[in-house]
Short mmCIF file of C-alpha atoms and ligand atoms in Angstrom, two decimals:
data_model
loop_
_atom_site.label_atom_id
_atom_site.label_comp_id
_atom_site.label_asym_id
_atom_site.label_seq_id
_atom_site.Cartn_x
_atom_site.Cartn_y
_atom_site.Cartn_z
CA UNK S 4 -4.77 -85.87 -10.49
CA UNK S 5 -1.27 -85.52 -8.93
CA UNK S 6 -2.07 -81.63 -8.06
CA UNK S 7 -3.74 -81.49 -4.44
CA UNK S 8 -7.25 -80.09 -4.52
CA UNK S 9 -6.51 -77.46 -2.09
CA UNK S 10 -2.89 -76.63 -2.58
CA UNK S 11 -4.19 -75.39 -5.99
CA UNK S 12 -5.51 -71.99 -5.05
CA UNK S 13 -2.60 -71.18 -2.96
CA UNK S 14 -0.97 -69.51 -5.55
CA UNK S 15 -3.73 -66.87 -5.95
CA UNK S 16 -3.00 -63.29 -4.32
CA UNK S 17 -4.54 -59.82 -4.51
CA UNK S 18 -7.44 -58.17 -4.39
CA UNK S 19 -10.39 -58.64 -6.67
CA UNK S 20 -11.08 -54.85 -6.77
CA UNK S 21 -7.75 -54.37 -8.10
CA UNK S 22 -9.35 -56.00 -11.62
CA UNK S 23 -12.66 -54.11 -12.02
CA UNK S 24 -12.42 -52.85 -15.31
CA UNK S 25 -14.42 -50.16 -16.91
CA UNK S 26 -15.73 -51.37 -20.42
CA UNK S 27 -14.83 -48.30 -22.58
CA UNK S 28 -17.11 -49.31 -25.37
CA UNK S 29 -20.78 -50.28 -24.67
CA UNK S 30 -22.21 -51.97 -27.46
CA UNK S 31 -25.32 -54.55 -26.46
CA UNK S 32 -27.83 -51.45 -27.71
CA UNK S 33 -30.59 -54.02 -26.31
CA UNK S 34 -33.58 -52.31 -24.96
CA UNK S 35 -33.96 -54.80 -22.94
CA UNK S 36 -31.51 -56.54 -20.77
CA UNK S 37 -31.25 -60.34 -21.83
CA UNK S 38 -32.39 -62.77 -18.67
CA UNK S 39 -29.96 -66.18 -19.24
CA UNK S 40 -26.28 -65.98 -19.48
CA UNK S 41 -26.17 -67.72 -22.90
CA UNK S 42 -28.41 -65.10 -24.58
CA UNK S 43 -26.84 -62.02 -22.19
CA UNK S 44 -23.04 -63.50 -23.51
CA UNK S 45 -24.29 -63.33 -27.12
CA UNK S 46 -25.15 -59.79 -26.97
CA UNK S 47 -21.10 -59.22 -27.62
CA UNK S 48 -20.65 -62.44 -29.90
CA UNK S 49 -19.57 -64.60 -26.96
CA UNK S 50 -20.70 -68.06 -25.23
CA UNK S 51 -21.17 -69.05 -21.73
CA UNK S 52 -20.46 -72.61 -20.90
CA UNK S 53 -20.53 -75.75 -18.52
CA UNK S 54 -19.19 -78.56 -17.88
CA UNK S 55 -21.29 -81.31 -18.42
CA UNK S 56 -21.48 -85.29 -18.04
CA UNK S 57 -23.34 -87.57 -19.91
CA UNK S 58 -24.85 -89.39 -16.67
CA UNK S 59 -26.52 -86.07 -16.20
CA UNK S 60 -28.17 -86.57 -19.35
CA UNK S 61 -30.94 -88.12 -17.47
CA UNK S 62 -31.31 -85.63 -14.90
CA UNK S 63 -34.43 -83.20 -15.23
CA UNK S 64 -34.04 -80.50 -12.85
CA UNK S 65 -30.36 -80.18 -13.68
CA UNK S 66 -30.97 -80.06 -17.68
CA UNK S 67 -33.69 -77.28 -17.34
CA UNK S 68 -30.98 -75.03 -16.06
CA UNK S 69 -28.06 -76.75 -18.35
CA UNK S 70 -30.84 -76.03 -21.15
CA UNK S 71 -31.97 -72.68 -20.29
CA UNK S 72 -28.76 -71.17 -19.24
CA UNK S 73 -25.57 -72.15 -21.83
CA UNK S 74 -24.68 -71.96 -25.45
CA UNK S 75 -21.98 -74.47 -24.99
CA UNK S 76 -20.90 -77.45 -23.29
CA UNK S 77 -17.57 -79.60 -21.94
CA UNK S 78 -17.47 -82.99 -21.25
CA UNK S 79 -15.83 -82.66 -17.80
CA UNK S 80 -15.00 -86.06 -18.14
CA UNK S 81 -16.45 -87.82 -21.08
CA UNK S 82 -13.61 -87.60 -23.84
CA UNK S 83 -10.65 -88.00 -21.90
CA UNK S 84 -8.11 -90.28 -22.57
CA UNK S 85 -8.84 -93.34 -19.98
CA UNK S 86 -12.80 -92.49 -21.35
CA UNK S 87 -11.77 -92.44 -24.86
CA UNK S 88 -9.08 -94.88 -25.32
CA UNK S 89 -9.59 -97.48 -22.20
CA UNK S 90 -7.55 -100.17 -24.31
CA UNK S 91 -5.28 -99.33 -26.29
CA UNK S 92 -6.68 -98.98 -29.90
CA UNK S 93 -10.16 -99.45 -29.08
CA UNK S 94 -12.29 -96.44 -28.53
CA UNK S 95 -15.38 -95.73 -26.81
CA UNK S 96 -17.39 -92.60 -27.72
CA UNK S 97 -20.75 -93.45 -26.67
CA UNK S 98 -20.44 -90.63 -23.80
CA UNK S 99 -18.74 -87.82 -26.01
CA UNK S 100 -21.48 -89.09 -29.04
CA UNK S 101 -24.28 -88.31 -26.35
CA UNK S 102 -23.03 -84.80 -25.48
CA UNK S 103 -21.93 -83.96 -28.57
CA UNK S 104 -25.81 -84.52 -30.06
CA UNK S 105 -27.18 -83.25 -27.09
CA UNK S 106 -25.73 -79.95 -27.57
CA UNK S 107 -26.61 -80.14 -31.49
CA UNK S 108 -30.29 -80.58 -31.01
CA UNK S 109 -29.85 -77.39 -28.42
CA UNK S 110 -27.81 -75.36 -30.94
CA UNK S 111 -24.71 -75.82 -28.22
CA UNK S 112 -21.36 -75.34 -29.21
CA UNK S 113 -19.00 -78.11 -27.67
CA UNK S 114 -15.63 -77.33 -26.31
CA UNK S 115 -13.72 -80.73 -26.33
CA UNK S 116 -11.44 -82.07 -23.51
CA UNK S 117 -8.72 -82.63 -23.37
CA UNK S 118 -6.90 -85.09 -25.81
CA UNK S 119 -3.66 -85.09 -23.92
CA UNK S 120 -3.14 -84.43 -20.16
CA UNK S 121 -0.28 -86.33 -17.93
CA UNK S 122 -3.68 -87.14 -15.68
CA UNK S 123 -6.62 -89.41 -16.26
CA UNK S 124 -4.39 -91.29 -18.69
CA UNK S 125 -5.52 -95.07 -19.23
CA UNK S 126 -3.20 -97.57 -16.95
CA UNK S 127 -1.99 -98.97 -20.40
CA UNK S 128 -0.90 -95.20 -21.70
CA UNK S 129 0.31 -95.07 -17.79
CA UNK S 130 3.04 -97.51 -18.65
CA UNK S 131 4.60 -96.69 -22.11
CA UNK S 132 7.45 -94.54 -22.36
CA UNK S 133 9.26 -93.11 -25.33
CA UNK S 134 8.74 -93.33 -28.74
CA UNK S 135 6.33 -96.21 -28.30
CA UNK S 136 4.21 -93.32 -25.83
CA UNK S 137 4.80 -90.86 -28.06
CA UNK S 138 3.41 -92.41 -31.43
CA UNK S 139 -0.01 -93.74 -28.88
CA UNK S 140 -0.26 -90.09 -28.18
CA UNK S 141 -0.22 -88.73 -31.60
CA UNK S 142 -2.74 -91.47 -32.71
CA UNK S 143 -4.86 -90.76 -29.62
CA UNK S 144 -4.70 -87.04 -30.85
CA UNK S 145 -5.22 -88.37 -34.35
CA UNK S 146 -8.27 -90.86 -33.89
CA UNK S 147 -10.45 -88.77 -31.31
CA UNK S 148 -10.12 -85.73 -33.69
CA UNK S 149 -10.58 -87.67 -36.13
CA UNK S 150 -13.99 -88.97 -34.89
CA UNK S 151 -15.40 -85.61 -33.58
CA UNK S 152 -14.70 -83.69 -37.10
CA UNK S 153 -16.19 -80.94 -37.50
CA UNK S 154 -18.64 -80.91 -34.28
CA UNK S 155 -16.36 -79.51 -31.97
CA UNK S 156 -15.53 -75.55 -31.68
CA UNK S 157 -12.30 -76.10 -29.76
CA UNK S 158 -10.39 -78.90 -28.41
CA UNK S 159 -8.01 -78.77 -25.78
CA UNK S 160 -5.29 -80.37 -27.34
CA UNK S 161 -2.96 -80.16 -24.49
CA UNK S 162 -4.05 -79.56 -20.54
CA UNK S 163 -1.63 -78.36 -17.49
CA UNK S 164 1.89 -79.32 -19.08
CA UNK S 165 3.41 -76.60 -17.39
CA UNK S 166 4.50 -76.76 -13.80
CA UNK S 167 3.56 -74.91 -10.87
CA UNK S 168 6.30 -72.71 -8.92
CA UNK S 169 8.73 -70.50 -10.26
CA UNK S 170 10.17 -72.31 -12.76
CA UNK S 171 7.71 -71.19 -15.49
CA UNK S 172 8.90 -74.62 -17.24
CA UNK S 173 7.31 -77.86 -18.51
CA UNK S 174 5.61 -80.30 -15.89
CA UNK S 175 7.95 -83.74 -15.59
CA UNK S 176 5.51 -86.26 -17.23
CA UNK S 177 5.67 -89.29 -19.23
CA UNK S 178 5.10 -87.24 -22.13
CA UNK S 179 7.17 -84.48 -21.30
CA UNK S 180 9.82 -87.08 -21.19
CA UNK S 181 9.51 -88.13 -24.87
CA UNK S 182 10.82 -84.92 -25.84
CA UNK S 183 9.71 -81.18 -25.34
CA UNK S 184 8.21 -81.53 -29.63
CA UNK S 185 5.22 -83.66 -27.92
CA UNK S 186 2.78 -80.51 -27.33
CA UNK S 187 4.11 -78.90 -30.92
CA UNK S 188 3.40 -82.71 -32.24
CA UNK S 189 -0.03 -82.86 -30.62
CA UNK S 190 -1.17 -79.57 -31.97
CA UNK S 191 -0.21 -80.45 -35.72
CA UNK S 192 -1.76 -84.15 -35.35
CA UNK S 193 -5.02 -82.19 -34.18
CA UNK S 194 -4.75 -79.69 -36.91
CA UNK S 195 -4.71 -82.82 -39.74
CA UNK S 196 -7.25 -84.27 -37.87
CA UNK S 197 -9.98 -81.93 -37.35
CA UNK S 198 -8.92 -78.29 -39.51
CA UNK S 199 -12.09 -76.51 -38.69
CA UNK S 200 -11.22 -76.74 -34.75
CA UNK S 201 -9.72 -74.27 -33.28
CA UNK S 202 -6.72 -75.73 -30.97
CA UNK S 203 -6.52 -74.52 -27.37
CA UNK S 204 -3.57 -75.16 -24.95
CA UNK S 205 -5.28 -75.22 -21.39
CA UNK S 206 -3.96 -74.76 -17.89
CA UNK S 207 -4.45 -73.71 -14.24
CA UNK S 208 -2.71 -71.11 -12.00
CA UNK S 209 -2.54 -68.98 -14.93
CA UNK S 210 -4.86 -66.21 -13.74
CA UNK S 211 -2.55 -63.46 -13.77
CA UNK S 212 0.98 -62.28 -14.82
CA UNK S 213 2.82 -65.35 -12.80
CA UNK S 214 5.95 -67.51 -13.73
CA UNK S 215 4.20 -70.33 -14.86
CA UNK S 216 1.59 -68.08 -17.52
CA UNK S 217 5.17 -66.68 -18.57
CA UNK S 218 6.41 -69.79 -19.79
CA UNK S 219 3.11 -70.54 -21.37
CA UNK S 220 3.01 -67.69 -22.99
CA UNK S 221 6.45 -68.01 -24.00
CA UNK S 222 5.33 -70.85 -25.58
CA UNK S 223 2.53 -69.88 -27.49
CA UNK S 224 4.60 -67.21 -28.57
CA UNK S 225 7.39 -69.65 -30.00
CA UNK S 226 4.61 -71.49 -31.74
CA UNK S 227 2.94 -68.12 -33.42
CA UNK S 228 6.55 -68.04 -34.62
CA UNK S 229 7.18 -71.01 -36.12
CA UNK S 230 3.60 -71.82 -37.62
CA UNK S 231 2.58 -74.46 -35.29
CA UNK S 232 -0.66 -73.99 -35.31
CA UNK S 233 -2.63 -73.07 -32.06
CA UNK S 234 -5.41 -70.38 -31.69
CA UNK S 235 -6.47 -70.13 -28.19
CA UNK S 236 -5.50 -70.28 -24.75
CA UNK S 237 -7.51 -71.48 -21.76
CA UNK S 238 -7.56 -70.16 -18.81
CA UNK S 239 -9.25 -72.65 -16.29
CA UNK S 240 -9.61 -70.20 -13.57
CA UNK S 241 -9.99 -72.09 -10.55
CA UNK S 242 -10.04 -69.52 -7.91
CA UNK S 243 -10.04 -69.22 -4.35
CA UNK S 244 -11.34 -66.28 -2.04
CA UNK S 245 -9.34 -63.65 -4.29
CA UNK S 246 -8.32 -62.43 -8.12
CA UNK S 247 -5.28 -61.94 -8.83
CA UNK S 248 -5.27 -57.96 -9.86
CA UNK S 249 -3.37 -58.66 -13.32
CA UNK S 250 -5.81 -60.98 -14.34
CA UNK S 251 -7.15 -58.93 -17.51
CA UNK S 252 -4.00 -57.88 -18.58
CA UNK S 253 -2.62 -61.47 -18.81
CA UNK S 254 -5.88 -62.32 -20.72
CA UNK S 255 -5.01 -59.46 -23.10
CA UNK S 256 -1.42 -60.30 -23.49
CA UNK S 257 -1.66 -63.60 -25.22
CA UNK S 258 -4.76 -61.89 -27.35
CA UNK S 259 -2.18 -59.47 -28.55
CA UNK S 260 -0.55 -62.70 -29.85
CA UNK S 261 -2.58 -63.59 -31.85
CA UNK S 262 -4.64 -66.30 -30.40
CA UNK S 263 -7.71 -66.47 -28.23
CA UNK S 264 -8.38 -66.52 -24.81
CA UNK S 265 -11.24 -69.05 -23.36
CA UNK S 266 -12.15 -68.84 -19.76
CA UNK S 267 -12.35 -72.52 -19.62
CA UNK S 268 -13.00 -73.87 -15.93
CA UNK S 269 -14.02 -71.03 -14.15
CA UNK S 270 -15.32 -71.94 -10.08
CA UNK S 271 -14.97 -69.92 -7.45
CA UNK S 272 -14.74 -70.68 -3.26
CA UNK S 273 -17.51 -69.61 -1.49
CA UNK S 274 -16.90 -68.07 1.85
CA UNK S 275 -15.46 -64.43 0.44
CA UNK S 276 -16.49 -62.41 -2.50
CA UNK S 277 -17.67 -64.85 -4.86
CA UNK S 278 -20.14 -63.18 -6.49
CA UNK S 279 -17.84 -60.27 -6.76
CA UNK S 280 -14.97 -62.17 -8.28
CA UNK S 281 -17.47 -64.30 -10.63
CA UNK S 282 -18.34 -60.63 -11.65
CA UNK S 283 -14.55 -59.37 -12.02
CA UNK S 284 -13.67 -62.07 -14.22
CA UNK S 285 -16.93 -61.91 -16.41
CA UNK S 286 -15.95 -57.76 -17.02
CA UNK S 287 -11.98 -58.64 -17.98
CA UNK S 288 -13.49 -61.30 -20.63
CA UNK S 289 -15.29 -58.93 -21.88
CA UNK S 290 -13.16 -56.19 -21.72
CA UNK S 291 -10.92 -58.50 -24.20
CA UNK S 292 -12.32 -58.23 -27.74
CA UNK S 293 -10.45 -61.72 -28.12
CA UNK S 294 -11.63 -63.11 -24.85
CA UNK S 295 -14.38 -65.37 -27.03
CA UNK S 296 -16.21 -67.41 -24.18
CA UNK S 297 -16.49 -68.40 -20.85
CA UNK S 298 -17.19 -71.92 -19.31
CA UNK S 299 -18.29 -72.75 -15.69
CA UNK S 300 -17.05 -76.14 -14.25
CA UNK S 301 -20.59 -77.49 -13.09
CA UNK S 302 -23.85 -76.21 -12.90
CA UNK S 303 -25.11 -76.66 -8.82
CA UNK S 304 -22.77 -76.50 -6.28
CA UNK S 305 -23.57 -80.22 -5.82
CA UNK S 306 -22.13 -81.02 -9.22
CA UNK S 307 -18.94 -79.49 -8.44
CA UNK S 308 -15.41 -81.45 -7.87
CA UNK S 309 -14.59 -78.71 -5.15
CA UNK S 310 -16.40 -80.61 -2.79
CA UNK S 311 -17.63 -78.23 0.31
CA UNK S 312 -16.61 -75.47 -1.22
CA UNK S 313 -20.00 -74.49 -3.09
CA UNK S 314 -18.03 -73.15 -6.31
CA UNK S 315 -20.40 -72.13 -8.76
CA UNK S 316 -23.67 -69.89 -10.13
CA UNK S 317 -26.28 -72.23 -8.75
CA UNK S 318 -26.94 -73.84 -5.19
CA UNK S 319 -27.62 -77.72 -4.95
CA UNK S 320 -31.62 -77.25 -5.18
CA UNK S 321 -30.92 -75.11 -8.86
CA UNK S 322 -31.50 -71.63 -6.74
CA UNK S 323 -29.64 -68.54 -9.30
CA UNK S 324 -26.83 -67.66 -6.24
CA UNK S 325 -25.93 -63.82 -5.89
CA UNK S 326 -22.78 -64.72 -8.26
CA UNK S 327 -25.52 -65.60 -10.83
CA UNK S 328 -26.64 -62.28 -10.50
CA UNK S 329 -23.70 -60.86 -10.60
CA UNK S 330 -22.46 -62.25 -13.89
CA UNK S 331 -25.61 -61.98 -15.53
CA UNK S 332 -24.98 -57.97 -14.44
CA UNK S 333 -21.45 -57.83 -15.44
CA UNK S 334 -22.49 -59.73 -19.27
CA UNK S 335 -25.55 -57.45 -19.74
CA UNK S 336 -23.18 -54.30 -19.25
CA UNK S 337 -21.40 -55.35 -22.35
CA UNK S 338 -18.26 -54.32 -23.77
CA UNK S 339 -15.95 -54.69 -26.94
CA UNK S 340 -17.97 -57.27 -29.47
CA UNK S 341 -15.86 -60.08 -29.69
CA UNK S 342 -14.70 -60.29 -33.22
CA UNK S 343 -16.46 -63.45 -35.46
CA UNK S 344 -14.47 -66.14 -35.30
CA UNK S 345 -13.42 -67.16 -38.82
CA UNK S 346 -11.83 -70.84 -39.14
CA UNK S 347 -8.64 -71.20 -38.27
CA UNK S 348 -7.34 -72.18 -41.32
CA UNK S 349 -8.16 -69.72 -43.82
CA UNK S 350 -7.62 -69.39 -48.17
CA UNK S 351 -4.38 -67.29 -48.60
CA UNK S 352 -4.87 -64.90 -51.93
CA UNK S 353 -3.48 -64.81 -55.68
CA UNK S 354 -3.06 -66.85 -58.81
CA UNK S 355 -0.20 -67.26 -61.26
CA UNK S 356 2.84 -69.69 -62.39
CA UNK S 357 6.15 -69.55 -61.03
CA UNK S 358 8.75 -71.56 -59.28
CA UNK S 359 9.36 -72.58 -56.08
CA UNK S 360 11.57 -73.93 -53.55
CA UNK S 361 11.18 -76.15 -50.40
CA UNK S 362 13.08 -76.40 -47.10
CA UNK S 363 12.21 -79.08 -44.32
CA UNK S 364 12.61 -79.02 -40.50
CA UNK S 365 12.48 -82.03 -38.45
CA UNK S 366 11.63 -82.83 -34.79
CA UNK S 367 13.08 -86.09 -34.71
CA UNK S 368 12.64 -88.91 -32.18
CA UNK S 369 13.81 -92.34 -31.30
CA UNK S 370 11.97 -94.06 -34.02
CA UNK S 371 9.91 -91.27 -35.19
CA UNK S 372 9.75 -87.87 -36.77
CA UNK S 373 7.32 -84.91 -37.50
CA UNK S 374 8.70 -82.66 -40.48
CA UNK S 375 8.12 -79.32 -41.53
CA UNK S 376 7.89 -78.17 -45.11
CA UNK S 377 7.77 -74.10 -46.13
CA UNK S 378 7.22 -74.17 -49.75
CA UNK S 379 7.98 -70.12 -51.15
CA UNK S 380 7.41 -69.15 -53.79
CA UNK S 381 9.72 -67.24 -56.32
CA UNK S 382 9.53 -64.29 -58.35
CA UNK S 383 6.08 -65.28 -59.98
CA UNK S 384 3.09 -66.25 -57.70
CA UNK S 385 2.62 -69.96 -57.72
CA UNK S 386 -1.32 -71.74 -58.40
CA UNK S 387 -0.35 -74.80 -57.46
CA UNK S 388 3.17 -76.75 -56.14
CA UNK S 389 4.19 -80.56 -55.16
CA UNK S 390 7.24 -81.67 -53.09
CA UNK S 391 9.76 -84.54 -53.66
CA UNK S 392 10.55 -86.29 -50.53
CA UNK S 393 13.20 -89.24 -50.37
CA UNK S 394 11.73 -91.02 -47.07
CA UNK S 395 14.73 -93.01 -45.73
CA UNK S 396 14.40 -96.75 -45.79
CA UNK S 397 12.92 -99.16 -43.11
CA UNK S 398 10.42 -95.81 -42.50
CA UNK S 399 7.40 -94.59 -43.87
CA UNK S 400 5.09 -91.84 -43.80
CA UNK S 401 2.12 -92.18 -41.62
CA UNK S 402 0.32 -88.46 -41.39
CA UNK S 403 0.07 -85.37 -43.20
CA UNK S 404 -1.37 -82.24 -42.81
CA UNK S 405 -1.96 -79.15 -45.73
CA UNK S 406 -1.55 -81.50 -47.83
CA UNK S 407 -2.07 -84.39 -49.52
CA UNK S 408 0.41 -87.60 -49.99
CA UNK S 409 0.41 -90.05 -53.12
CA UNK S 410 2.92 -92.85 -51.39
CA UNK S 411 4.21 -93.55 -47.87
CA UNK S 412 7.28 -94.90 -48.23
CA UNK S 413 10.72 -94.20 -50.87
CA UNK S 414 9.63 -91.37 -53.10
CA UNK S 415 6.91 -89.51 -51.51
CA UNK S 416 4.78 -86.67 -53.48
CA UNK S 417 3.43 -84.03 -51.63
CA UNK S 418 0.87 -81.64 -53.47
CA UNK S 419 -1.03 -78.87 -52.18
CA UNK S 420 -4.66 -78.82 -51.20
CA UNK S 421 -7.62 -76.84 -52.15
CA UNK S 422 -6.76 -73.58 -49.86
CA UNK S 423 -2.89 -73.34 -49.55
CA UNK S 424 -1.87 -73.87 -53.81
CA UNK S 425 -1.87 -70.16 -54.38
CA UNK S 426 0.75 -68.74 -52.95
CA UNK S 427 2.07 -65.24 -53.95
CA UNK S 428 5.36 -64.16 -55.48
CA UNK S 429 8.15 -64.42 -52.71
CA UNK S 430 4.98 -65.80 -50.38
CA UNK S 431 5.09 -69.05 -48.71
CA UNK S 432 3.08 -71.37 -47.17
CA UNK S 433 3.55 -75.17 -44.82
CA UNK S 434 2.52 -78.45 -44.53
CA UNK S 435 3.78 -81.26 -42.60
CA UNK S 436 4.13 -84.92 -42.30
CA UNK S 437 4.81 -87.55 -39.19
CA UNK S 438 6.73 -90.40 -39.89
CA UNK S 439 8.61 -93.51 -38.95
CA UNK S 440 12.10 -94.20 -39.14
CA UNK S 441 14.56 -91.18 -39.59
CA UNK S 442 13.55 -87.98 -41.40
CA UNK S 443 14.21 -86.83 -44.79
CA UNK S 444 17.12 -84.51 -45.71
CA UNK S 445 16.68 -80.71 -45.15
CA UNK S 446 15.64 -79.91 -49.12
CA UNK S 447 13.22 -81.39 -50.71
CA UNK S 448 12.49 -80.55 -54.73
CA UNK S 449 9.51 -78.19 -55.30
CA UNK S 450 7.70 -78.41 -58.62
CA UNK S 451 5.60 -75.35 -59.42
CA UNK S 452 1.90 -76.13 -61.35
O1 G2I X 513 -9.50 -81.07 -11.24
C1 G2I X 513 -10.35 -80.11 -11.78
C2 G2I X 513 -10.12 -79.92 -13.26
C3 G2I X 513 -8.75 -79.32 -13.49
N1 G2I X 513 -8.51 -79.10 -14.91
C4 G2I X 513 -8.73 -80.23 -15.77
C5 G2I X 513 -10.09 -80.87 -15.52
O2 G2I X 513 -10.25 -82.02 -16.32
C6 G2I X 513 -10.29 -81.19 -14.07
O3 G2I X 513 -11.59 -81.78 -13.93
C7 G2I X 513 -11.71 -82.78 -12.97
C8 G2I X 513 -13.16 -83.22 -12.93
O4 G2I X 513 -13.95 -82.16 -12.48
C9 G2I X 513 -13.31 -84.39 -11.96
O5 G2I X 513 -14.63 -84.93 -12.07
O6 G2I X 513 -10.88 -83.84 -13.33
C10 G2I X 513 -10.89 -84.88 -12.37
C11 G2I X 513 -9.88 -85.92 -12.81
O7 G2I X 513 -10.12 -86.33 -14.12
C12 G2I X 513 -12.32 -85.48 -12.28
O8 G2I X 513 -12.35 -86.43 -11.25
C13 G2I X 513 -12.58 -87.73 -11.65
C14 G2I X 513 -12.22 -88.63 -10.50
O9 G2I X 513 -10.83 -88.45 -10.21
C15 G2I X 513 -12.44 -90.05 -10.87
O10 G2I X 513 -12.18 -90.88 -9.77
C16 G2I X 513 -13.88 -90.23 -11.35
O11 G2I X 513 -14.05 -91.54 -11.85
O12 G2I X 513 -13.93 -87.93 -11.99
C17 G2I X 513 -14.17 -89.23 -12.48
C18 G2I X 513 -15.59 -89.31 -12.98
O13 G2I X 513 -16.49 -88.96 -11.97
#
């Protein structure tokens, strides 16, 4: 990590009491209050997490409680990239796999993390640059996805790309430096990849209304925008002795957005009101209809990364701390039920012939390009379309997403897939491709079915 441990919390002002929230709506109606945070989180539709490592697999006192207490689980190391992709090309899953069935013979959801992050890269990723970096990336993005189909309930596609300070820009990184596209690139790559995930960007010293949550939100706001597709924001949540008092309302502005929120790291110093802050957190989650899940980063204070600092719900001997309590309190008082997440790519409506037109956007690259088709419809709804694309010479097609390719290279059809043919009349829909080379021209020919 190139962020030092302690300097991280610095950032973090205000009182906690300035965040208690009053749930308006209570909705549990359980005559009973539920006695594990996994079952007491359900009540509203929501998980509770932890991060997990395979080793720990193997560990009996610390799987009761992993077992007992969460619906979900994060490798906190296990599927990043110098895990995943030690050599370039050759991948190693065997940790991820282990998780990953762990939590399926539990009923777990798994949150996956992270498939790109300027840290924990492998020394080989560590010394690419450019387009050469930037095409490893998308095929990291691509091939881990790829692998976990359909098992994981979101991915951090991207981790802490923004930087800390005022600036509310991007972090300087090696991938920052192929060109600002990389995060938009890494979100479509995941979206061909794995459709049924839902794509988190994820990030720390975000837990209020701050320059740097600006600029992400700014972002994710551009993206909403322009159809790249991302549907939640995390939240890590790494907090020291006090909450920030805007805390809930920057949860619920990027759930007015139109994505949601995932409390994705949360630990919290011990030495002032921890179990008080655990508490404050837990109540603007769930305040949030969109605010889907929490995840703790550990189980025992022993498992933690915040060495000495005793972060999290359970003491080193698996003793339920007073933040335990506390949270278990704040879930069982309940709030808004979070609405049921439905995939994140879901079947627009309507039938009908018609024509169409096409019109492509590039993000171009030394030596590389992702495009972006919007295929509208005319004055008739369409059932069905395909797209002519002339792909320059010397490139070639190499990934597409909403739809499906028949050729890589000159004259490249595109045609729709099962859930985006239908598209009503003056409606439109989009699909992309990455390729080699340089991009197509700006406008493609559109055949309606
Ligand atoms: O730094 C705290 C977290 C901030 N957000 C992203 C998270 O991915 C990050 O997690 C931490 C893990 O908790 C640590 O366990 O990320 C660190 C860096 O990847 C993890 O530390 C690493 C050590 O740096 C390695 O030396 C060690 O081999 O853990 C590895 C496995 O134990």
């Amino acid at each position: 990590m190139t962020i030092p441990r302690k300097g991280r919390f610095a950032m973090l002002s205000a009182a906690v009491a300035g965040v208690v929230v009053a749930a308006s709506v209570a909705v549990t109606g359980s005559a009973e209050a539920a006695t594990t945070l996994g079952a007491s989180a359900a009540q509203t539709g929501r998980y509770f997490g932890a991060a997990t490592s395979a080793f720990k697999l193997s560990d009996t006192p610390y799987m009761t409680i992993l077992n007992r207490e969460f619906t979900s689980l994060v490798p906190e190391n296990d599927m990043k990239w110098d895990a995943t992709e030690p050599q370039q090309g050759r991948f190693t899953y065997t940790n991820g796999d282990r998780l990953v069935s762990h939590a399926q013979s539990r009923g777990m959801t798994v949150r996956g993390h992270a498939l790109l992050w300027h840290a924990q890269q492998p020394a080989w990723a560590q010394s690419l640059s450019g387009a050469a970096l930037r095409s490893a990336a998308i095929n990291h993005v691509t091939q881990v996805a790829t692998h976990f189909r359909g098992k994981i309930h979101s991915w951090d596609v991207v981790n802490e790309a923004f930087a800390d300070g005022g600036s509310g820009g991007r972090r300087d990184s090696n991938l920052q430096r192929t060109g600002n596209d990389w995060i938009e690139a890494a979100f479509r790559a995941a979206r061909a990849a794995d459709p049924g995930a839902r794509l988190c960007y994820n990030d720390y010293n975000t837990d209020g209304i701050n320059a740097k949550s600006t600029g992400i939100y700014n972002m994710v706001r551009d993206f909403k925008a322009r159809g790249v597709p991302i549907d939640c924001v995390g939240l890590q949540s790494h907090l020291g002795t006090t909450l920030d008092s805007t805390y809930q309302q920057n949860i619920q502005r990027f759930a007015d957005l139109g994505v949601d929120v995932q409390i994705t790291e949360l630990d919290v110093q011990q030495g002032g009101n921890q179990a008080g802050i655990f508490a404050a957190v837990t109540r603007a989650c769930l305040a949030v209809a969109r605010c889907t899940g929490i995840t703790v980063w550990g189980v025992r204070d022993s498992d933690s990364w915040r060495t000495g600092q005793n972060p999290l719900l359970f003491d080193a001997n698996g003793n339920k701390k007073a933040a335990y309590t506390a949270v278990l309190d704040a879930l069982n008082a309940g709030g808004p039920t979070t609405p049921s997440s439905p995939p994140p790519s879901s079947p627009p409506p309507s039938p009908a012939p018609g024509g169409c037109t096409a019109a492509l956007t590039l993000n171009s690259w030394n030596g590389g390009y992702t495009a972006t088709v919007r295929v509208t419809a005319g004055t008739s709804a369409v059932s069905g379309w395909s797209v002519g694309v002339a792909v320059p010479a010397g490139g070639a097609v190499t990934n597409t997403w909403n739809a499906t390719n028949t050729g890589a290279s000159g004259q490249v059809t595109f045609r729709n897939v099962g859930y985006n043919g239908q598209i009503a009349a003056g409606g439109s829909t989009e699909f992309g491709f990455q390729g080699t080379g340089t991009g197509p021209a700006a406008t493609p020919a559109c055949t309606a079915a």
